[in-house]
């Protein structure tokens, strides 16, 4: 079955509202297609979310046309962690769908680092 055509923004999506500036965030990085902001309920001393600005509901909704975008999301992580003072390793996590415990249905990659112990994870 063909995948549904992606929307550029979903008016009911909290992360689309952050992209649009309708909900505030603590921004860590931004370019034409990606936004990175600090998680509102961090698990670790540094906990950011890397999101595409265009609405993609989850990792289950990407296709080959998103390969470059996904590569950029992952490639940004080490650079950001260095800039945010994380020098001893970090975790990356993409929760996908209901069984994957995804709470916000807009593709995002958690990037967490900093000295342990952490609140979670
Ligand atoms: P997930 O369970 O992978 O969908 O994670 C969603 C994450 O988004 C959680 O860690 C939340 O704390 C975070 N979150 C939800 N709303 C906001 C917000 N307005 N600003 C920053 N982080 C948020």
Short mmCIF file of C-alpha atoms and ligand atoms in Angstrom, two decimals:
data_model
loop_
_atom_site.label_atom_id
_atom_site.label_comp_id
_atom_site.label_asym_id
_atom_site.label_seq_id
_atom_site.Cartn_x
_atom_site.Cartn_y
_atom_site.Cartn_z
CA UNK A 1 0.00 0.00 0.00
CA UNK A 2 1.43 3.47 -0.84
CA UNK A 3 2.38 5.61 2.11
CA UNK A 4 0.14 8.66 2.66
CA UNK A 5 1.63 11.90 1.34
CA UNK A 6 3.35 13.78 4.18
CA UNK A 7 2.00 17.12 5.35
CA UNK A 8 4.49 19.94 5.73
CA UNK A 9 2.87 20.80 9.10
CA UNK A 10 0.15 19.23 11.20
CA UNK A 11 -1.91 21.87 13.03
CA UNK A 12 -2.47 19.49 15.94
CA UNK A 13 1.19 18.54 16.37
CA UNK A 14 3.06 20.00 19.35
CA UNK A 15 6.43 19.83 17.57
CA UNK A 16 5.01 21.54 14.43
CA UNK A 17 3.82 24.29 16.80
CA UNK A 18 7.35 24.58 18.17
CA UNK A 19 8.71 24.82 14.59
CA UNK A 20 6.14 27.55 13.87
CA UNK A 21 7.11 29.47 17.04
CA UNK A 22 3.63 29.00 18.55
CA UNK A 23 5.07 27.07 21.52
CA UNK A 24 8.40 28.20 23.01
CA UNK A 25 11.44 25.97 23.15
CA UNK A 26 15.05 26.17 24.31
CA UNK A 27 16.69 25.99 20.91
CA UNK A 28 20.10 24.32 20.49
CA UNK A 29 20.40 24.33 16.68
CA UNK A 30 18.41 25.26 13.58
CA UNK A 31 18.85 25.10 9.84
CA UNK A 32 16.52 24.94 6.82
CA UNK A 33 15.27 21.45 7.52
CA UNK A 34 16.17 20.58 11.13
CA UNK A 35 15.43 22.03 14.56
CA UNK A 36 17.05 20.90 17.81
CA UNK A 37 15.72 21.89 21.22
CA UNK A 38 16.15 20.79 24.82
CA UNK A 39 13.65 18.21 26.10
CA UNK A 40 11.18 19.68 28.56
CA UNK A 41 11.58 16.65 30.88
CA UNK A 42 15.24 15.67 30.51
CA UNK A 43 16.49 12.18 31.37
CA UNK A 44 20.12 13.27 31.36
CA UNK A 45 22.14 16.45 32.11
CA UNK A 46 22.00 17.19 28.37
CA UNK A 47 18.90 15.93 26.54
CA UNK A 48 17.95 17.38 23.18
CA UNK A 49 15.48 16.39 20.49
CA UNK A 50 16.50 16.55 16.83
CA UNK A 51 13.44 16.98 14.60
CA UNK A 52 12.76 17.59 10.92
CA UNK A 53 10.85 20.84 10.43
CA UNK A 54 8.45 19.14 8.01
CA UNK A 55 5.91 16.91 9.69
CA UNK A 56 6.78 13.22 9.49
CA UNK A 57 4.80 11.23 12.04
CA UNK A 58 7.42 8.61 12.86
CA UNK A 59 10.37 6.60 11.63
CA UNK A 60 7.82 4.13 10.26
CA UNK A 61 6.72 6.82 7.79
CA UNK A 62 10.02 7.52 6.09
CA UNK A 63 11.01 6.33 2.64
CA UNK A 64 14.13 6.47 0.48
CA UNK A 65 13.46 10.16 -0.17
CA UNK A 66 14.27 10.76 3.52
CA UNK A 67 17.65 9.02 3.52
CA UNK A 68 19.62 12.26 3.37
CA UNK A 69 17.48 13.88 6.08
CA UNK A 70 17.96 10.90 8.41
CA UNK A 71 21.67 10.96 7.74
CA UNK A 72 21.80 14.63 8.64
CA UNK A 73 19.86 14.03 11.89
CA UNK A 74 22.31 11.36 12.99
CA UNK A 75 25.37 13.23 11.78
CA UNK A 76 24.39 16.30 13.78
CA UNK A 77 24.40 14.41 17.09
CA UNK A 78 28.18 14.23 17.75
CA UNK A 79 28.69 17.84 16.71
CA UNK A 80 25.90 19.06 18.97
CA UNK A 81 27.08 17.01 21.93
CA UNK A 82 30.57 18.48 21.61
CA UNK A 83 29.09 21.99 21.44
CA UNK A 84 26.96 21.29 24.50
CA UNK A 85 29.96 20.11 26.52
CA UNK A 86 29.38 16.35 26.31
CA UNK A 87 32.74 14.67 25.85
CA UNK A 88 32.32 11.19 27.30
CA UNK A 89 29.66 9.54 25.15
CA UNK A 90 25.95 9.93 24.56
CA UNK A 91 22.80 7.95 23.75
CA UNK A 92 20.63 8.36 20.66
CA UNK A 93 17.08 7.04 20.74
CA UNK A 94 14.18 7.07 18.28
CA UNK A 95 10.92 5.76 19.74
CA UNK A 96 8.59 4.61 16.98
CA UNK A 97 4.85 3.99 17.21
CA UNK A 98 2.73 2.72 20.06
CA UNK A 99 4.77 -0.34 20.96
CA UNK A 100 7.91 1.76 20.56
CA UNK A 101 6.58 4.07 23.31
CA UNK A 102 6.48 7.13 21.02
CA UNK A 103 4.51 9.87 22.79
CA UNK A 104 4.79 12.73 20.31
CA UNK A 105 3.82 11.70 16.76
CA UNK A 106 6.40 13.84 14.97
CA UNK A 107 9.69 12.11 14.11
CA UNK A 108 12.36 13.00 16.66
CA UNK A 109 15.69 11.65 17.80
CA UNK A 110 16.59 11.95 21.47
CA UNK A 111 20.26 12.70 22.08
CA UNK A 112 21.31 12.38 25.72
CA UNK A 113 24.62 12.81 27.46
CA UNK A 114 26.47 14.19 30.44
CA UNK A 115 27.81 12.65 33.63
CA UNK A 116 25.80 9.86 35.27
CA UNK A 117 23.67 9.12 37.22
CA UNK A 118 20.81 10.19 34.95
CA UNK A 119 17.16 10.62 35.93
CA UNK A 120 16.26 7.83 33.46
CA UNK A 121 17.82 5.82 30.67
P1 LIG B 1 8.82 10.21 22.82
O1 LIG B 1 8.33 9.39 23.96
O2 LIG B 1 10.01 9.59 22.12
O3 LIG B 1 7.71 10.57 21.85
O4 LIG B 1 9.38 11.54 23.45
C1 LIG B 1 8.74 12.77 23.40
C2 LIG B 1 9.59 13.72 24.19
O5 LIG B 1 9.14 15.03 23.92
C3 LIG B 1 9.52 13.53 25.70
O6 LIG B 1 10.83 13.27 26.20
C4 LIG B 1 8.96 14.85 26.21
O7 LIG B 1 9.52 15.25 27.43
C5 LIG B 1 9.31 15.80 25.08
N1 LIG B 1 8.44 16.96 24.94
C6 LIG B 1 7.10 16.98 24.87
N2 LIG B 1 6.64 18.24 24.73
C7 LIG B 1 7.73 19.04 24.70
C8 LIG B 1 7.94 20.45 24.60
N3 LIG B 1 6.90 21.31 24.49
N4 LIG B 1 9.20 20.92 24.62
C9 LIG B 1 10.25 20.07 24.75
N5 LIG B 1 10.12 18.74 24.86
C10 LIG B 1 8.89 18.22 24.84
#
